[in-house]
Short mmCIF file of C-alpha atoms and ligand atoms in Angstrom, two decimals:
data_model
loop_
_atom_site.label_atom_id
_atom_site.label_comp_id
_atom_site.label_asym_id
_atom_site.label_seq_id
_atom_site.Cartn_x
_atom_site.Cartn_y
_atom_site.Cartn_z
CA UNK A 24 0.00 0.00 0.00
CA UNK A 25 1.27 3.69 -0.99
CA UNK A 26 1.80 5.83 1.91
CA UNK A 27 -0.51 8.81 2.34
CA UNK A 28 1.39 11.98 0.76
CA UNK A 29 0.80 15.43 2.78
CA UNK A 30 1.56 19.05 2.06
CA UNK A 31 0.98 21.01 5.22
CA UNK A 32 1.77 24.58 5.49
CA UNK A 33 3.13 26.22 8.68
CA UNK A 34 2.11 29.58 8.69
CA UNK A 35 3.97 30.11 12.22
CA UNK A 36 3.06 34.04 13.45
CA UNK A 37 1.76 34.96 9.78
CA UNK A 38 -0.11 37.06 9.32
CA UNK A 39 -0.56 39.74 11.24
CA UNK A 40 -4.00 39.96 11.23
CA UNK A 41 -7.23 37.24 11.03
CA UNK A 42 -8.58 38.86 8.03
CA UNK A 43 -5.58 38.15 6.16
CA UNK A 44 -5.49 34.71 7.51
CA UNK A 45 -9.29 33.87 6.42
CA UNK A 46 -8.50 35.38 2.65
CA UNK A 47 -5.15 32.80 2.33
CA UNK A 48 -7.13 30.01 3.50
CA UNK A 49 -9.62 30.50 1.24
CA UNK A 50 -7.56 30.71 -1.27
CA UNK A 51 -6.11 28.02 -0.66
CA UNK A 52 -9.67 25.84 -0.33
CA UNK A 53 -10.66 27.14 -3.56
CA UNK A 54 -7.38 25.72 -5.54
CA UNK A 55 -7.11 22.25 -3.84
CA UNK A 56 -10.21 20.69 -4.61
CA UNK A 57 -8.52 18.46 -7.32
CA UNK A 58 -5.06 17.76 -5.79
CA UNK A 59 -4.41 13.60 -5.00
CA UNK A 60 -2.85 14.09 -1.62
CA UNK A 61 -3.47 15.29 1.84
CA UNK A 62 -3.22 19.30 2.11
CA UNK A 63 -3.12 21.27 5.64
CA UNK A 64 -2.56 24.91 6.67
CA UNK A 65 -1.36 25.68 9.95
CA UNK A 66 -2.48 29.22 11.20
CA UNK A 67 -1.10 30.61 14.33
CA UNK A 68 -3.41 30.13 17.21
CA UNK A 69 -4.89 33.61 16.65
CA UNK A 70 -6.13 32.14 13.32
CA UNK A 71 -7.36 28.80 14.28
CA UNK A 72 -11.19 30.13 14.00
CA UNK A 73 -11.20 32.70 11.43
CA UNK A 74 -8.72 30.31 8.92
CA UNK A 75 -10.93 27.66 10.43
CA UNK A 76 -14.08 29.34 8.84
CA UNK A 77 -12.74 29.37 5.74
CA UNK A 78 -11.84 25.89 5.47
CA UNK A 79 -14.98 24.46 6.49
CA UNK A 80 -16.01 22.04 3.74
CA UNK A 81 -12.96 22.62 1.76
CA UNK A 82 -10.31 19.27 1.65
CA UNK A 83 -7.81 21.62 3.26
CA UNK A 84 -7.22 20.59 6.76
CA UNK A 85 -6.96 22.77 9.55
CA UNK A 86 -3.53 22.56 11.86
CA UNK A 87 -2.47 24.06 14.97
CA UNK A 88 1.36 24.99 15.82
CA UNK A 89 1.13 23.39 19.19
CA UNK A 90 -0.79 21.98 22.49
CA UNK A 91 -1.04 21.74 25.89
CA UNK A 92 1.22 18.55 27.35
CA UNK A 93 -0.67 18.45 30.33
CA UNK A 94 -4.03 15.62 30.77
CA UNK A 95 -6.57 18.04 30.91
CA UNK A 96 -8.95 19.20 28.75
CA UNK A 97 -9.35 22.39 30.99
CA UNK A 98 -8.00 24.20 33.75
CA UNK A 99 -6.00 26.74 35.38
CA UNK A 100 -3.86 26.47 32.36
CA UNK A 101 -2.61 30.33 31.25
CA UNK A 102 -1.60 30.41 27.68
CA UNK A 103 -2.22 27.55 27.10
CA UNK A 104 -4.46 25.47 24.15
CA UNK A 105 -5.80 21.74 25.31
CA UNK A 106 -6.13 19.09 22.67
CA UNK A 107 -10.20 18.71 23.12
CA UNK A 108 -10.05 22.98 22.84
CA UNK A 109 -8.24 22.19 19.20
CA UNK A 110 -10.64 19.30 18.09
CA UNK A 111 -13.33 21.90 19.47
CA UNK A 112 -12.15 24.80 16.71
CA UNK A 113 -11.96 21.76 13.75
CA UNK A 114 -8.34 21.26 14.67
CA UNK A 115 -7.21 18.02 12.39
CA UNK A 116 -3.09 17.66 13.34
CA UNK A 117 -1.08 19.50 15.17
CA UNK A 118 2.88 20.03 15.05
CA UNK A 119 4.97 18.76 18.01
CA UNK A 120 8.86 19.83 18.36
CA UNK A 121 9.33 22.43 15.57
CA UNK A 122 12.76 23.64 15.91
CA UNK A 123 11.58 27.06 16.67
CA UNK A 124 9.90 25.76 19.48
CA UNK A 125 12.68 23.89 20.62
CA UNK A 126 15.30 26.63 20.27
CA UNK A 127 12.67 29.52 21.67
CA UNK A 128 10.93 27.26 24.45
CA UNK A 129 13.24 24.77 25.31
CA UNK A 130 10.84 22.27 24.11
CA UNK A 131 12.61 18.42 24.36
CA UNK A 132 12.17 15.06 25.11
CA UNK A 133 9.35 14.67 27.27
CA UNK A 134 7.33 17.09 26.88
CA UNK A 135 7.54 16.40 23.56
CA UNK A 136 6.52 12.90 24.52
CA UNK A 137 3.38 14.28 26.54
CA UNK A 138 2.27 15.96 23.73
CA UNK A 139 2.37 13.56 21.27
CA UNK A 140 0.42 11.11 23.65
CA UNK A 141 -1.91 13.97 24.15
CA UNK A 142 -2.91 14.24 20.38
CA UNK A 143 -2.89 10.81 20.13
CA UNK A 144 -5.31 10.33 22.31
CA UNK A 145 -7.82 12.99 21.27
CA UNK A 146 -7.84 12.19 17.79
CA UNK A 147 -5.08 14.84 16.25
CA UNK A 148 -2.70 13.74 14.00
CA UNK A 149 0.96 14.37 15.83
CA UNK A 150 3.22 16.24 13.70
CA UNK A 151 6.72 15.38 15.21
CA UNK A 152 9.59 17.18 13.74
CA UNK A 153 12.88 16.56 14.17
CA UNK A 154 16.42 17.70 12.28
CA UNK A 155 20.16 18.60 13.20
CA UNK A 156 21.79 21.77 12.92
CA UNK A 157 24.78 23.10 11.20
CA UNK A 158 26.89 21.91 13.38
CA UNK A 159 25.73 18.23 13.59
CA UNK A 160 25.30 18.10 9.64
CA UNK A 161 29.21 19.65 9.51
CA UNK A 162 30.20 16.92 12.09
CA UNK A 163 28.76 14.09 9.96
CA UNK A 164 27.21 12.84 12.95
CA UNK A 165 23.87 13.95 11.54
CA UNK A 166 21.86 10.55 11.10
CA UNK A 167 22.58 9.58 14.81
CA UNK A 168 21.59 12.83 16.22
CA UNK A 169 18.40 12.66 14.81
CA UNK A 170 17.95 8.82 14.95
CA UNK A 171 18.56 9.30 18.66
CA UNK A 172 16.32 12.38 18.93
CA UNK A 173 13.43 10.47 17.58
CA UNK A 174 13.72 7.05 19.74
CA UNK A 175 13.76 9.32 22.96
CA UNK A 176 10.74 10.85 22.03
CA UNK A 177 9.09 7.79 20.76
CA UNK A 178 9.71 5.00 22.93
CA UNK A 179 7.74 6.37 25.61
CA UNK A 180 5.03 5.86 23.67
CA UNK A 181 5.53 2.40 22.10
CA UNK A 182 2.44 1.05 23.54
CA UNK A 183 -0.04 3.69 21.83
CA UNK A 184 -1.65 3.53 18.48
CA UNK A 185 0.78 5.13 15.89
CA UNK A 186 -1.48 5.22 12.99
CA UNK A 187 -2.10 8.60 12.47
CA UNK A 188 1.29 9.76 13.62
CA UNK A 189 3.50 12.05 10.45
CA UNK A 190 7.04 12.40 11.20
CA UNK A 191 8.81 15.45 9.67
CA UNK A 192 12.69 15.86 8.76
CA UNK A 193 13.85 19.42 8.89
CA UNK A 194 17.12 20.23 8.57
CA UNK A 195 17.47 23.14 11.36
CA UNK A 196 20.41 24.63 8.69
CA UNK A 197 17.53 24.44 5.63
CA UNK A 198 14.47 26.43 7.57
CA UNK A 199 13.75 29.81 6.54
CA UNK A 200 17.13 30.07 4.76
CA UNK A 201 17.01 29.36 1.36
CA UNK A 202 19.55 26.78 1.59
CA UNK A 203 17.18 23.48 0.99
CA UNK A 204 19.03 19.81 1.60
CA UNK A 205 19.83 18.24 -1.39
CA UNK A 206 17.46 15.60 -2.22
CA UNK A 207 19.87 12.76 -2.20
CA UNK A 208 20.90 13.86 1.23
CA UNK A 209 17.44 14.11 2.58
CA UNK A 210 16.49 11.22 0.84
CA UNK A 211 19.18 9.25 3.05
CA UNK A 212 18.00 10.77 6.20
CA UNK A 213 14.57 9.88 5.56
CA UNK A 214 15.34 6.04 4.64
CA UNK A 215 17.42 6.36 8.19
CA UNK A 216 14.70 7.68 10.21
CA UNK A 217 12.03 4.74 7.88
CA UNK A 218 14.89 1.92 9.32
CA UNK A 219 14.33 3.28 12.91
CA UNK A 220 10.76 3.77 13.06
CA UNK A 221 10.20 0.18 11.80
CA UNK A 222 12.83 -0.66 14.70
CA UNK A 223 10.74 0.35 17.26
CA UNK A 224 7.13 -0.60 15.36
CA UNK A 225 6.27 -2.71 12.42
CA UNK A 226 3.60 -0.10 11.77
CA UNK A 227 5.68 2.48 10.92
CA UNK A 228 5.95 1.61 7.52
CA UNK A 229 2.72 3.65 6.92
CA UNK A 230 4.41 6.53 8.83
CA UNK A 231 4.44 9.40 6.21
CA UNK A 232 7.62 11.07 6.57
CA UNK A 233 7.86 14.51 5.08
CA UNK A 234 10.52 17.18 4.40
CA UNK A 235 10.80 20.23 5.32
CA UNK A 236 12.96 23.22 5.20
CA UNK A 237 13.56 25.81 2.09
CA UNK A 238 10.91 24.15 0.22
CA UNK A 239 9.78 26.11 -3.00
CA UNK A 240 7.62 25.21 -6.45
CA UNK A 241 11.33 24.93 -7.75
CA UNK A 242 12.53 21.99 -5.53
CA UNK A 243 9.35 20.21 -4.85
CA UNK A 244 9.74 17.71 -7.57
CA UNK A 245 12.95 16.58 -6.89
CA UNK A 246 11.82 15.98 -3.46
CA UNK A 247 8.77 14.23 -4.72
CA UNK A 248 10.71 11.98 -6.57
CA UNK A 249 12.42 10.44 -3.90
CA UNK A 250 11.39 7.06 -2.45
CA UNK A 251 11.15 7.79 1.53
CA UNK A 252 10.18 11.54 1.11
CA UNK A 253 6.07 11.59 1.45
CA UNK A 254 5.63 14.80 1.50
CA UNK A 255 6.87 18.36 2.52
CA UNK A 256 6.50 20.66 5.47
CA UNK A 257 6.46 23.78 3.57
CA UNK A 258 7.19 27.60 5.77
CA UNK A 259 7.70 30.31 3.85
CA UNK A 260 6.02 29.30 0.42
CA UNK A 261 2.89 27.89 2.57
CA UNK A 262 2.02 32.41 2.57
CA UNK A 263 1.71 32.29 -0.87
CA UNK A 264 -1.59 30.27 -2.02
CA UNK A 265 -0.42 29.78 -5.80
CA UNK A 266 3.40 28.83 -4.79
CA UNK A 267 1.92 26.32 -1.94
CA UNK A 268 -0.27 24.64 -3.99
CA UNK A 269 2.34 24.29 -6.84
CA UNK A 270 4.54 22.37 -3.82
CA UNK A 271 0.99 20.22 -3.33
CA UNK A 272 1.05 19.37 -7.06
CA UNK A 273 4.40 17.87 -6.88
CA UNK A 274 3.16 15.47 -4.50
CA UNK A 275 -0.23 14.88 -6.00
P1 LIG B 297 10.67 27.15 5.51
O1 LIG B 297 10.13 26.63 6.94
O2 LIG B 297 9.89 26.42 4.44
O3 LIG B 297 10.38 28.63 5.51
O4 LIG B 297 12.12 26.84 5.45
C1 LIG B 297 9.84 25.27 7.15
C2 LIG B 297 9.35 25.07 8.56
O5 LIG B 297 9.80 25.74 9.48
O6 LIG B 297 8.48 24.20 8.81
#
């Protein structure tokens, strides 16, 4: 069986305001309706309802940046979004361990854990991303550093259902930079992190595992092309509707 392809765009604090966030999502509904793979945009929290609204009935799933680790649906919680609160606004999948969020809020191990387990469990599709920086890549100790990255994360949760779960590859170097991996290179990460996963579940050869990081309508092909690569977590070009959904026709 072919594994599920997915385009999701990760709007992070874009736009500024929710107007601008309904008009790209609609957008973005209008021009997907024919595409062969699963497409969704990931507003920033502010935007959850109003890019929501705009989605409703469309095929273009509605994501949400992050969660709430903690087991409660409720609460005494400031700042913070529960998983049943995201299901609540339409919420589909949510991303867990962004590199942003790991560099900005110390985000690691288990809490990333916890919040994986806490999608899971409400029905969200877990986004997990992991990826090495400059440093690691320059080291050649790259594929460990991830591999090892992902099995702390994971093996908590061995005994949960891992059906819905996406992994993402982003090369911390590639994000926002310009400066994409090379497909052969990412293509040899991903068939890494495919030979781990199955390591630690024999379901994880459904995983889709996309990549992301500098991803434009100018690279998506050769990305598409590859083997292990199911897909692409998409920044930057995910603001523009026409340049996103050229990345979604690569994959279609
Ligand atoms: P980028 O971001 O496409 O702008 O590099 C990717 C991401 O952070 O998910």
């Amino acid at each position: 069986m072919p594994r599920q392809q997915w385009v999701i765009g990760n709007w992070k604090m874009n736009p500024v305001t929710a107007k601008a966030a309904a008009e790209l999502a609609s957008d973005l509904s209008q021009s997907a309706s024919k595409l062969n793979c699963s497409v969704a945009a990931v507003p920033s929290a502010a935007h959850l309802a109003a890019a929501g609204n705009s989605l409703s009935e469309g095929p273009v799933l509605l994501g949400a940046q992050n969660l709430c680790a903690l087991e409660v649906a409720s609460g005494a919680h400031t700042g913070e979004i529960s998983a049943e609160q995201l299901k609540d606004l339409g919420v589909s999948l949510v991303l867990v361990g962004h590199s942003e969020r790991r560099a900005n809020q110390g985000e690691a191990g288990d809490v990333l854990s916890q919040k994986i387990q806490r999608a899971l469990e409400s029905g969200l599709r877990p986004v997990l991303c992991v990826g090495e920086d400059l440093a690691t890549r320059e080291s050649g100790n790259h594929l460990e550093q991830v591999a090892a990255d992902l099995v702390r994360v994971l093996t908590p949760l061995l005994d949960q259902d891992w059906s819905t779960l996406i992994l993402a590859y982003e090369p911390i170097w590639a994000i926002g930079t310009g400066r994409s991996a090379n497909p052969e290179d990412a293509e040899q990460m991903h068939q890494h992190l495919r030979a781990v996963l199955l390591g630690l579940k024999a379901e994880a050869q459904h995983t889709p595992i996309l990549y992301g990081g500098s991803v434009k309508p100018s690279n998506a092909a050769a990305y598409a092309a590859c083997a292990n690569i199911d897909g692409a977590l998409v920044g930057g070009a995910s603001l523009i509707a026409d340049d996103f959904m050229d990345i979604a026709r690569a994959f279609s």
